[in-house]
mmCIF file of C-alpha atoms and ligand atoms in Angstrom:
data_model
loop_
_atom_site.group_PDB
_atom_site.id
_atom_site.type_symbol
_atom_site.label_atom_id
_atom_site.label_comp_id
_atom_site.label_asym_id
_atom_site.label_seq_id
_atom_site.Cartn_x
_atom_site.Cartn_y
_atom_site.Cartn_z
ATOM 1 C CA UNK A 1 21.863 -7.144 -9.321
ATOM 2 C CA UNK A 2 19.875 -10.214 -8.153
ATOM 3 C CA UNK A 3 21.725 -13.243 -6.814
ATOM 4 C CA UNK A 4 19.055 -16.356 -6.674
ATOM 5 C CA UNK A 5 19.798 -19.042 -4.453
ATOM 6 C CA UNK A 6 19.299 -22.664 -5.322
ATOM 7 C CA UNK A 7 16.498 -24.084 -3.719
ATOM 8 C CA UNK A 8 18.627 -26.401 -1.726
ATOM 9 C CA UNK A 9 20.570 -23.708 -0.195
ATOM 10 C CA UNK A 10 21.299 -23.467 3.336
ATOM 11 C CA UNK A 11 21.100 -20.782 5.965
ATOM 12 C CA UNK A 12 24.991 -20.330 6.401
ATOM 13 C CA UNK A 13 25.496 -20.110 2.903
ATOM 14 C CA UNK A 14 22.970 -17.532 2.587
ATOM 15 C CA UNK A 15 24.585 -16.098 4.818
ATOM 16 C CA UNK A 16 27.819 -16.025 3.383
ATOM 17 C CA UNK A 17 26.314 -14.538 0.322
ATOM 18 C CA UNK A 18 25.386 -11.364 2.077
ATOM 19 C CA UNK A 19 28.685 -11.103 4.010
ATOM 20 C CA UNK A 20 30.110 -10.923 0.816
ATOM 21 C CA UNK A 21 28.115 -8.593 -0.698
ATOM 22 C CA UNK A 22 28.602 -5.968 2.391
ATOM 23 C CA UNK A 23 32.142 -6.865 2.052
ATOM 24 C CA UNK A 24 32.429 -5.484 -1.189
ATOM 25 C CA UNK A 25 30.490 -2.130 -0.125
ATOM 26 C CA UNK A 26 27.136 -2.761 -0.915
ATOM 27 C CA UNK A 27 23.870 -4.178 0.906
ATOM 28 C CA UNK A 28 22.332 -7.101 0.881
ATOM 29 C CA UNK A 29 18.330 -7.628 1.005
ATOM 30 C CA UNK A 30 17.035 -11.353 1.231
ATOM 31 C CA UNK A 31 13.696 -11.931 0.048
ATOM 32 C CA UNK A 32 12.597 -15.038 0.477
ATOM 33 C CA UNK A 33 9.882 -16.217 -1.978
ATOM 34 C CA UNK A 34 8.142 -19.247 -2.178
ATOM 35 C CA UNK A 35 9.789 -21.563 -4.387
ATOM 36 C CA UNK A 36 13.529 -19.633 -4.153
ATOM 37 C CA UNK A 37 15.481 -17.000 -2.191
ATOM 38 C CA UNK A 38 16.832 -13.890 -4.161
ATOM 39 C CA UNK A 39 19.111 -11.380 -2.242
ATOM 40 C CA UNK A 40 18.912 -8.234 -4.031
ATOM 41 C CA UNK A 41 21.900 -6.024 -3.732
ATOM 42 C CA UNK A 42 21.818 -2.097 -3.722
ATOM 43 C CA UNK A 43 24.127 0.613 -2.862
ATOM 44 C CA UNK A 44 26.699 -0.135 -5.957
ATOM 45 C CA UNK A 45 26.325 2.796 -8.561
ATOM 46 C CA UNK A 46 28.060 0.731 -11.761
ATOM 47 C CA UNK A 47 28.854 -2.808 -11.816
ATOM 48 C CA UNK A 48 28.957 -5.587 -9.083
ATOM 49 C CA UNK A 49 31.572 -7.883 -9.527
ATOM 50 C CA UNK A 50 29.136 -10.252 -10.221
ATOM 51 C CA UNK A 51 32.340 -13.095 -10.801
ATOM 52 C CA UNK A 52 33.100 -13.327 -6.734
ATOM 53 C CA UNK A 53 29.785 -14.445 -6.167
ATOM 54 C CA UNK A 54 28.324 -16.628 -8.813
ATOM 55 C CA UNK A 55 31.007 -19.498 -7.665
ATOM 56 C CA UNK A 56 29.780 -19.223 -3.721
ATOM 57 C CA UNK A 57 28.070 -22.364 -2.515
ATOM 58 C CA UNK A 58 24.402 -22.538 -3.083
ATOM 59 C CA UNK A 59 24.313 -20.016 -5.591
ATOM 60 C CA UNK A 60 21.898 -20.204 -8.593
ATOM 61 C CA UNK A 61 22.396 -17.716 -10.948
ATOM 62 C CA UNK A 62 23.007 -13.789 -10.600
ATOM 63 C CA UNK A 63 20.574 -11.729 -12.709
ATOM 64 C CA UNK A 64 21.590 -7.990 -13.904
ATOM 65 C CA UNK A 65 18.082 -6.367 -13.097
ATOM 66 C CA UNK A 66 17.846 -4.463 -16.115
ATOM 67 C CA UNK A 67 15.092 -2.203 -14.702
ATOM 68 C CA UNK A 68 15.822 1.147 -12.664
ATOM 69 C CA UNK A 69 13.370 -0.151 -9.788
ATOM 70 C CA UNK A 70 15.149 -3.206 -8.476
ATOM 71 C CA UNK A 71 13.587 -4.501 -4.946
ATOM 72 C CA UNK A 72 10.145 -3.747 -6.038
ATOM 73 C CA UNK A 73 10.930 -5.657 -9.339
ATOM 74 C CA UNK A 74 9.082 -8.690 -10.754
ATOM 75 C CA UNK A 75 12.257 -10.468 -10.874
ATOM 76 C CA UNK A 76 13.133 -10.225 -7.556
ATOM 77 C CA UNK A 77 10.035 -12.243 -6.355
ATOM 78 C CA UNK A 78 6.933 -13.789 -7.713
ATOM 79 C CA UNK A 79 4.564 -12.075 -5.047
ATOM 80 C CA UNK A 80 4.418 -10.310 -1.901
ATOM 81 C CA UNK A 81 1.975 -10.875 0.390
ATOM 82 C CA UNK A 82 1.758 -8.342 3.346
ATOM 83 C CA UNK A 83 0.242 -9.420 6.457
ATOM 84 C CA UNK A 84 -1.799 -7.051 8.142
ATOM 85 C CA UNK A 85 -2.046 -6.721 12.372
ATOM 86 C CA UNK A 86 -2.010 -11.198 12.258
ATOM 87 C CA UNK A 87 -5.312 -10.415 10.913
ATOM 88 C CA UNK A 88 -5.413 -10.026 6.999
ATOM 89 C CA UNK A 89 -3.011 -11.177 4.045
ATOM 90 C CA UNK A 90 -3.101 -8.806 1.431
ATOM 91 C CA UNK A 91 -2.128 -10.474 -1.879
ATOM 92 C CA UNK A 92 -3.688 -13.840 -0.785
ATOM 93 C CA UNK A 93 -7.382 -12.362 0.233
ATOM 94 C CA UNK A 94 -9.387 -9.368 -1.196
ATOM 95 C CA UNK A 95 -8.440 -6.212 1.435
ATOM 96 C CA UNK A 96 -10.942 -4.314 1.517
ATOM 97 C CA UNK A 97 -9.858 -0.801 3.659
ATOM 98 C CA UNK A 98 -12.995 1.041 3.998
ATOM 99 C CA UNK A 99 -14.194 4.051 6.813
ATOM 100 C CA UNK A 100 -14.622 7.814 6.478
ATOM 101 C CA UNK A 101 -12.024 9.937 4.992
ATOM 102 C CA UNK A 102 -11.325 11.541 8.687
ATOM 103 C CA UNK A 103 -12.013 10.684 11.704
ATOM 104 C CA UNK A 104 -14.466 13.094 13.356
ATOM 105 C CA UNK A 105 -15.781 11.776 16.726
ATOM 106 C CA UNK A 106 -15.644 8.395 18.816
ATOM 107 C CA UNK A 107 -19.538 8.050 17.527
ATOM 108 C CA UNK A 108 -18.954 8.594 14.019
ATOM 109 C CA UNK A 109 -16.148 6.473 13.888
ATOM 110 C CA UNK A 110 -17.382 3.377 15.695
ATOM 111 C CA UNK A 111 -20.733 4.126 14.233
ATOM 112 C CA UNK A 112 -19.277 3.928 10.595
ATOM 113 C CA UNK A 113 -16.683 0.924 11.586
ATOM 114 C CA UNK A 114 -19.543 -1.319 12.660
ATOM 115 C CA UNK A 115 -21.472 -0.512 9.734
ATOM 116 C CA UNK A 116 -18.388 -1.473 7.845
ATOM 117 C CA UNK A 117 -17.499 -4.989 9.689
ATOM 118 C CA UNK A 118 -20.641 -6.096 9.645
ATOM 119 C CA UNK A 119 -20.539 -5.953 5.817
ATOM 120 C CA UNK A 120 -17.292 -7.790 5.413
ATOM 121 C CA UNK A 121 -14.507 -5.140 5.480
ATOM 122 C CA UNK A 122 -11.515 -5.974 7.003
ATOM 123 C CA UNK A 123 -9.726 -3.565 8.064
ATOM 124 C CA UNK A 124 -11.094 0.190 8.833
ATOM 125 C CA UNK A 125 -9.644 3.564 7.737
ATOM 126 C CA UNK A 126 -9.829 7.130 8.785
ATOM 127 C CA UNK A 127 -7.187 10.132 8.880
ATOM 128 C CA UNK A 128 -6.591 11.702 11.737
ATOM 129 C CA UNK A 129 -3.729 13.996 10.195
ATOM 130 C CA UNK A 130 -5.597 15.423 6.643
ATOM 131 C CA UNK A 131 -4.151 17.133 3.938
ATOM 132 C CA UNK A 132 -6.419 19.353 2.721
ATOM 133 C CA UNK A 133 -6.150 21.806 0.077
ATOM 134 C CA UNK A 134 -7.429 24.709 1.550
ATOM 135 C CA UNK A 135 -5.841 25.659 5.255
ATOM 136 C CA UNK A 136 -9.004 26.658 6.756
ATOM 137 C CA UNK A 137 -10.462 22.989 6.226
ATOM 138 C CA UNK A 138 -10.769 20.653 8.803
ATOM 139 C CA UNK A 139 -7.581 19.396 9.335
ATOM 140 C CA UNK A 140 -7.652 16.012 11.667
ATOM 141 C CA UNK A 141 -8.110 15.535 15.012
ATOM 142 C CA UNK A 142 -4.663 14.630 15.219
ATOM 143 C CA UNK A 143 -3.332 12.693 18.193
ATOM 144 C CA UNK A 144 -6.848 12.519 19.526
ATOM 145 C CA UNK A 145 -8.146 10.554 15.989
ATOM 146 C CA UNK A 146 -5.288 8.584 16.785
ATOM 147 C CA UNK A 147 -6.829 7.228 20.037
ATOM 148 C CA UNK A 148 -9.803 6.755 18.798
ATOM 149 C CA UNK A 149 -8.675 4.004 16.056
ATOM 150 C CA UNK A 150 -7.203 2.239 18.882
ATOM 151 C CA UNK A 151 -10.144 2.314 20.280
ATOM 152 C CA UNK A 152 -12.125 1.175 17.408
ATOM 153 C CA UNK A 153 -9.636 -2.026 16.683
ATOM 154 C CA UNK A 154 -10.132 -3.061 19.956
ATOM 155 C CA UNK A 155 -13.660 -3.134 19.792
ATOM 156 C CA UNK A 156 -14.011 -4.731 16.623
ATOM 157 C CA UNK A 157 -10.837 -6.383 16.002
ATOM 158 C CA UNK A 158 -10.474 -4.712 12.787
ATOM 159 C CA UNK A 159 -6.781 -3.523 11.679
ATOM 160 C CA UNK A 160 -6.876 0.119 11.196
ATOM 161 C CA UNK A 161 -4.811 2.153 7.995
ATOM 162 C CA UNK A 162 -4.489 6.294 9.042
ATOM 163 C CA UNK A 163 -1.909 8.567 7.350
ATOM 164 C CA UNK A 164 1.177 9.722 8.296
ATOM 165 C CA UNK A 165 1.409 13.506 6.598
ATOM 166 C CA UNK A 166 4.388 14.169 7.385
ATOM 167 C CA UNK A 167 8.028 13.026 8.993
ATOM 168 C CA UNK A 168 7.297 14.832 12.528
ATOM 169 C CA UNK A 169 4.226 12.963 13.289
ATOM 170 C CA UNK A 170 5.468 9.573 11.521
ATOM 171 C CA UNK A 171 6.277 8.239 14.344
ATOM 172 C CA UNK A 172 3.242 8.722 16.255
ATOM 173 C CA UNK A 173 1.370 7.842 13.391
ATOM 174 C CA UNK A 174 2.988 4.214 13.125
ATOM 175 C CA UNK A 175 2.847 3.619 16.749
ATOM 176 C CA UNK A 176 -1.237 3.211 16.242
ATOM 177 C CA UNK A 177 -2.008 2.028 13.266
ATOM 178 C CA UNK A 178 -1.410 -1.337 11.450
ATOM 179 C CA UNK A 179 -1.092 -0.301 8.221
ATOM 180 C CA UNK A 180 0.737 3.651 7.696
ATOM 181 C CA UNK A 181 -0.795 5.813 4.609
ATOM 182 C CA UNK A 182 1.281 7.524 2.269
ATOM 183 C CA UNK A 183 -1.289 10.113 0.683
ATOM 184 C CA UNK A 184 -1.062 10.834 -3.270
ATOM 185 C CA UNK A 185 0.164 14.451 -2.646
ATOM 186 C CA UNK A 186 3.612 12.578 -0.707
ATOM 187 C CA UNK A 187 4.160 10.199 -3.232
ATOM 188 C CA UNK A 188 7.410 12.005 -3.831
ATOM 189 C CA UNK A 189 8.427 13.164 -0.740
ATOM 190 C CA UNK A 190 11.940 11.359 -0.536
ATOM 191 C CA UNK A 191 12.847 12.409 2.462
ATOM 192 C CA UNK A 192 9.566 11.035 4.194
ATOM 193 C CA UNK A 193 9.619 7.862 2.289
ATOM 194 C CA UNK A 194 13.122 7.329 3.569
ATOM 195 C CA UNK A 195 12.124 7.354 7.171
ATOM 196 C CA UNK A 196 9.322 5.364 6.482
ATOM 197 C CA UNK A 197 11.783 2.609 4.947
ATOM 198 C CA UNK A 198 13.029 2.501 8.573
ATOM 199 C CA UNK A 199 9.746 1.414 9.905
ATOM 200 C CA UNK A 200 8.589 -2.311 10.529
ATOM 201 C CA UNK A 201 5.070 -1.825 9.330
ATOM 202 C CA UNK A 202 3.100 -2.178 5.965
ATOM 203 C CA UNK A 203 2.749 0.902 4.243
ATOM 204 C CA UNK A 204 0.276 2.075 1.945
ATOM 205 C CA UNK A 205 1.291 4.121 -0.789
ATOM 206 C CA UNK A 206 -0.724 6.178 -3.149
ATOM 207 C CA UNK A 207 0.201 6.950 -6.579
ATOM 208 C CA UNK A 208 1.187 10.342 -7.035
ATOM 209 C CA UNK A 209 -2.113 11.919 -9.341
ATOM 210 C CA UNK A 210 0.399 12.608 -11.867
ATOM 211 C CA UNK A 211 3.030 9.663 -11.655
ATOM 212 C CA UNK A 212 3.985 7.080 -14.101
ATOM 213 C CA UNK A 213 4.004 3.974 -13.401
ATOM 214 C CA UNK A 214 8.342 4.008 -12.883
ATOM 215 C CA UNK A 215 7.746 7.380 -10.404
ATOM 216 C CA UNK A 216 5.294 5.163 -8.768
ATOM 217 C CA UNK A 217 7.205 2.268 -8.237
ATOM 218 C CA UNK A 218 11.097 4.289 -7.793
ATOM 219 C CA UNK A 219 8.792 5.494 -4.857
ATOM 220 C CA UNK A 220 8.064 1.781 -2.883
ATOM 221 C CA UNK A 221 11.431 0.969 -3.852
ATOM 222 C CA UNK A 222 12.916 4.135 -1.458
ATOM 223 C CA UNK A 223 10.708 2.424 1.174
ATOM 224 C CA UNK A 224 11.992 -1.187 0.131
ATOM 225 C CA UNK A 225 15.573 -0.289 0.254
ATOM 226 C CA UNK A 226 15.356 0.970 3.910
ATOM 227 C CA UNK A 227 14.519 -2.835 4.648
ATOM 228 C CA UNK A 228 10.240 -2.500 5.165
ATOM 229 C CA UNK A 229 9.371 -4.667 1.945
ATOM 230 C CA UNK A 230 5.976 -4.714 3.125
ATOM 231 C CA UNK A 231 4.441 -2.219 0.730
ATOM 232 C CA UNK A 232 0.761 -2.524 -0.773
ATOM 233 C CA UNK A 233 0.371 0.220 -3.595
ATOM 234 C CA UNK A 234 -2.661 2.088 -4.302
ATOM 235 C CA UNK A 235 -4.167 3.285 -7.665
ATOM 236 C CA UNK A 236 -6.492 6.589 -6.462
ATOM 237 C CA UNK A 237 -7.088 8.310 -9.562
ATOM 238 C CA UNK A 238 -5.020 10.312 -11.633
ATOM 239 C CA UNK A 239 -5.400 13.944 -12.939
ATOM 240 C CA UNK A 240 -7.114 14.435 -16.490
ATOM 241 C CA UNK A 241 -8.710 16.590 -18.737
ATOM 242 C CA UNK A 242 -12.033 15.199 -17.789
ATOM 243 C CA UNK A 243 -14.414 17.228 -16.098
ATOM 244 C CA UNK A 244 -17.143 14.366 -15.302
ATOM 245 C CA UNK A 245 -15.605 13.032 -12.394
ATOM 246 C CA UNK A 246 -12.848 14.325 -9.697
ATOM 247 C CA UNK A 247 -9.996 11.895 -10.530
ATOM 248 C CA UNK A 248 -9.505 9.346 -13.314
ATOM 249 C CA UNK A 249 -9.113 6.267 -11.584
ATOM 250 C CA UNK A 250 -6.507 4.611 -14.198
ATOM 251 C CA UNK A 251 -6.880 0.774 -14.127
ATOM 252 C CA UNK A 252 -4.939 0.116 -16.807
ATOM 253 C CA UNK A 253 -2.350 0.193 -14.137
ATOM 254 C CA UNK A 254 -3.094 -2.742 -12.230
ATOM 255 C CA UNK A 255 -1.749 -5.524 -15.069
ATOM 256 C CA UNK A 256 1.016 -3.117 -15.320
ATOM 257 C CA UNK A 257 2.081 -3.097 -11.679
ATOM 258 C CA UNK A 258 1.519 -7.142 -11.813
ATOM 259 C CA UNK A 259 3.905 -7.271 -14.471
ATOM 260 C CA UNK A 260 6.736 -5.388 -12.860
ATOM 261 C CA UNK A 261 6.397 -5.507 -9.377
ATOM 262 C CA UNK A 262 5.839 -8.345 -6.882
ATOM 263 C CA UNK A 263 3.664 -5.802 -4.634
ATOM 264 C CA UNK A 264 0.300 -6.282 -3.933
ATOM 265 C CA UNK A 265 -1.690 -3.228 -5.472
ATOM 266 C CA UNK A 266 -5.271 -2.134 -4.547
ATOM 267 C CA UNK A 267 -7.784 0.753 -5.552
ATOM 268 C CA UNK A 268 -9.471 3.330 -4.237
ATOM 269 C CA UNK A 269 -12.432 4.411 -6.142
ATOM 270 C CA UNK A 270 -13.504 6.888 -3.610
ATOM 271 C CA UNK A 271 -10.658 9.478 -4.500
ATOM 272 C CA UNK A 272 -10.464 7.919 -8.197
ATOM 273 C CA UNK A 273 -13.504 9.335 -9.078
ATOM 274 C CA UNK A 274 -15.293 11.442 -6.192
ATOM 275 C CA UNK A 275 -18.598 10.769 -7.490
ATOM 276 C CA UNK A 276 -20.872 8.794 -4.752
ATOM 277 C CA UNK A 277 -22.685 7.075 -7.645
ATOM 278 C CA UNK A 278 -19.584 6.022 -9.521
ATOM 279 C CA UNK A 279 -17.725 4.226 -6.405
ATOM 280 C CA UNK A 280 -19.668 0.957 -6.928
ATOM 281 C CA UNK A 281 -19.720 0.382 -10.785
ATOM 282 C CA UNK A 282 -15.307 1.194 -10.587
ATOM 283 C CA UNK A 283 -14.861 -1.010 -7.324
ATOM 284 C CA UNK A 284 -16.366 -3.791 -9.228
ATOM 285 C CA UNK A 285 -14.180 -2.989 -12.121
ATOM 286 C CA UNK A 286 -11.256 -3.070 -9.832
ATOM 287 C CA UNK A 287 -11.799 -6.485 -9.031
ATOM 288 C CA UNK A 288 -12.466 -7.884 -12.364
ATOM 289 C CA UNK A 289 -9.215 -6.077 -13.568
ATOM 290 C CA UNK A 290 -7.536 -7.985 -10.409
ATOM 291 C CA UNK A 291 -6.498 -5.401 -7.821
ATOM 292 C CA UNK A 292 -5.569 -7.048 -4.476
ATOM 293 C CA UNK A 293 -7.938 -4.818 -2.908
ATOM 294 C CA UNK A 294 -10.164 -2.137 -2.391
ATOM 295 C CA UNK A 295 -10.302 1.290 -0.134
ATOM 296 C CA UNK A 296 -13.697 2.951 -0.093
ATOM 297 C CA UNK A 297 -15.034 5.927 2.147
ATOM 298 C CA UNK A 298 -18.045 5.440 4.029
ATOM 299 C CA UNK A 299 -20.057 7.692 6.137
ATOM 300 C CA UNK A 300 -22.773 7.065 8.043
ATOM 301 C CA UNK A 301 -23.787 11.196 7.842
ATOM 302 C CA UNK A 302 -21.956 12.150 4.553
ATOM 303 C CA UNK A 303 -24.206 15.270 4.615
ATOM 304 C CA UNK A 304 -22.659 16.303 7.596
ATOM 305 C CA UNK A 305 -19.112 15.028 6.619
ATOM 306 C CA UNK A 306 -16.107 17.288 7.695
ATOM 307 C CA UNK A 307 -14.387 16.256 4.482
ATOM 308 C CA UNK A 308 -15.092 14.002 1.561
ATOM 309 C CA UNK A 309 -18.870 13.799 2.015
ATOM 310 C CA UNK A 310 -19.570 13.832 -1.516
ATOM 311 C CA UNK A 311 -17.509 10.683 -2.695
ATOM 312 C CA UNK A 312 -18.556 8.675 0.848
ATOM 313 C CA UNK A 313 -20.998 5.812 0.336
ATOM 314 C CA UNK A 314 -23.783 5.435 2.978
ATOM 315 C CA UNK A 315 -23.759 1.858 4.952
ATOM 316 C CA UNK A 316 -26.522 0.901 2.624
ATOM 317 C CA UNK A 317 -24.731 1.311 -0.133
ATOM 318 C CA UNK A 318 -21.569 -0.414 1.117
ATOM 319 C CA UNK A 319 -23.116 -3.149 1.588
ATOM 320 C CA UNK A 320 -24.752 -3.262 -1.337
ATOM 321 C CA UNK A 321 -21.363 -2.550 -3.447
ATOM 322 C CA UNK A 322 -19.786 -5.669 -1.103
ATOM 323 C CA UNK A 323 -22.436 -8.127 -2.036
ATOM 324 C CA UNK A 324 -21.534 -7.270 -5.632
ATOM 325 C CA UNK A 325 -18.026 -7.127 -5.255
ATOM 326 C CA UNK A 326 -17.606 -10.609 -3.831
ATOM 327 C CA UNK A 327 -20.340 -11.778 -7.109
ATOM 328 C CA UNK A 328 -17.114 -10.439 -8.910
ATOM 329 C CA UNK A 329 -14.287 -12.164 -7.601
ATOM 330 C CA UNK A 330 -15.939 -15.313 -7.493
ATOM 331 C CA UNK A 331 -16.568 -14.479 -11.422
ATOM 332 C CA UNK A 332 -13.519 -13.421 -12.293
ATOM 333 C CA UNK A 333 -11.292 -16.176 -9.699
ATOM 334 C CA UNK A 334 -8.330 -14.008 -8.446
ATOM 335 C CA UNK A 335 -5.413 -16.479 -7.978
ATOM 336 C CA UNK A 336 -5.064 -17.066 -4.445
HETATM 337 C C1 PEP B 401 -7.513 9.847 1.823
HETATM 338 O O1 PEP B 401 -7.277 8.629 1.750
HETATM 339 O O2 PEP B 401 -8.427 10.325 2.508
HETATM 340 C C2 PEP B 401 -6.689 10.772 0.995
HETATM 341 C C3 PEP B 401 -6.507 12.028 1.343
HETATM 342 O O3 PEP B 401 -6.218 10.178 -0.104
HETATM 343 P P1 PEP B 401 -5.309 10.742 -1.326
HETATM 344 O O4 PEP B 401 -3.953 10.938 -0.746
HETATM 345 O O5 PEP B 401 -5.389 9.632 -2.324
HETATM 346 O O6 PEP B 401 -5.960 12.006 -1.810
HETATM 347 MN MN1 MN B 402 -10.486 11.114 1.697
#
């Protein structure tokens, strides 16, 4: 259930709206959007008795959301745009999240973030908690990679996105960086999305390699309905029968998030296809299909990468696939 307010309406009787709604048992979530307020309501299992509050002053209209995802849903808001460390509004500008896949070292992180800056990313990446298929891979520096993203955004300014693997080092996680991962492999992890609903902080959240597009959305709207509705979703590449490349990095569902959800959604053609080569040509596609934004690994070693080496993209070549991407967007005009 949606209740929209009329554009007129006033703080108190916004107010009143949601005291009503908990009254009845249920919770109220105001979203204000640009041209109108909606207050989405969640908690009721069948009907709301949607008669005691289309009458209340400064009500438009209440909407039965006929979709299972509700909060993340188009009709809810127009757009979403999550603003990252005061520095960068995904949804307005092209994000573009780029770094190595972990952090290994102060020198191969500053090294690599410099690179990065200087050829327009904005904000800088790097795990410092991994999860790695095998256990005897390198597994993070943990609290250590931790520090050394703080140091790395104070030296360059940049906003820095790390993971958060699991629900005993969330916290620690989200007291460094600006924008908390959810990896692919935790897509579903309910009880870790939950928690992370509690936090004040954008999230990233990677689609499961095997969800749908309503898995991948039910998931941002467990994080939603905690109250954080600063989400930014994340195509990486889906599992396929293909062989040629690691991932199939599915665009298709970019218009498909844009028509159901008011979250901003980037790509990530690093994982999506794992492939060096292919990162450029699909990053470009990601544009012109309109993602939000872009996360790419970059290494300034990847020879001597502790994970991920073979999908990371030398500086060169970063820069290279920026000075193409930005030929892109200019072509293609992504509504600001
Ligand atoms: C990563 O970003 O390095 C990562 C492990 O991503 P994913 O969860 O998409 O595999
Ligand atoms: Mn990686």
């Amino acid at each position: 259930m949606l209740i929209v307010m009329k554009q007129t309406a006033t703080a108190d009787e916004m107010d009143a709206v949601c005291e009503r709604i908990a009254s009845m048992g249920f919770e109220p979530h105001p979203m204000p959007g640009a041209t109108r307020t909606a207050i989405g309501v969640t908690g009721n299992q069948g009907p709301v008795g949607a008669h005691l509050l289309k009458e209340m002053c400064g009500v438009l209209e209440v909407i039965r959301v006929s979709k299972p995802f509700k909060l993340v849903s188009r009709e809810t808001r127009d757009r979403t745009i999550v603003e990252v460390g005061g520095k960068v509004q995904i949804g307005k500008e092209l994000a573009v999240i780029a770094g190595p896949c972990s952090i290994e070292s102060y020198e191969q992180a500053s090294t690599v973030a410099h690179a990065v800056k200087a050829a327009g990313a904005n904000i800088f990446r790097g795990g410092a908690f991994k999860p790695r298929s095998s256990p005897y891979s390198f597994q993070g520096l943990g609290k250590e990679g931790l520090e050394i993203l703080a140091t790395i955004r104070e030296e360059t300014g940049m906003p820095v996105c790390t993971e958060a693997l699991d629900e005993e080092n969330l916290e620690l996680v989200a007291e460094y960086a600006d924008i908390v991962q959810v990896g692919t492999r935790n897509m579903q992890n309910f009880s870790l999305l939950r928690k992370i609903g509690q936090l004040r902080k954008p999230v990233l959240l990677k689609r499961g390699m095997a969800a749908t597009l309503e898995e991948f959305l039910m998931s941002a709207e467990y994080i939603l309905s905690g109250g954080n509705y600063d989400v930014i979703l994340c195509e990486r590449g889906i599992r396929a029968f293909s062989t040629h490349s690691r991932n199939t990095l599915d665009l298709s569902i970019i218009p498909a998030v844009q028509t159901n959800s008011h979250l901003p959604i980037i790509a990530d053609p690093s994982h999506g296809v794992g492939i060096r080569e292919a990162v450029e040509p699909m990053a470009l596609a990601s544009v012109a299909a309109g993602a939000d934004g872009l996360m790419i690994e970059v290494h300034h070693d990847p020879d001597a990468a502790l994970s991920e080496g073979a999908q990371s993209l030398l500086p060169g070549q970063f820069q290279q696939l920026m000075d193409r991407v930005a030929k892109v967007e200019a072509a293609v005009e992504r509504p600001q």
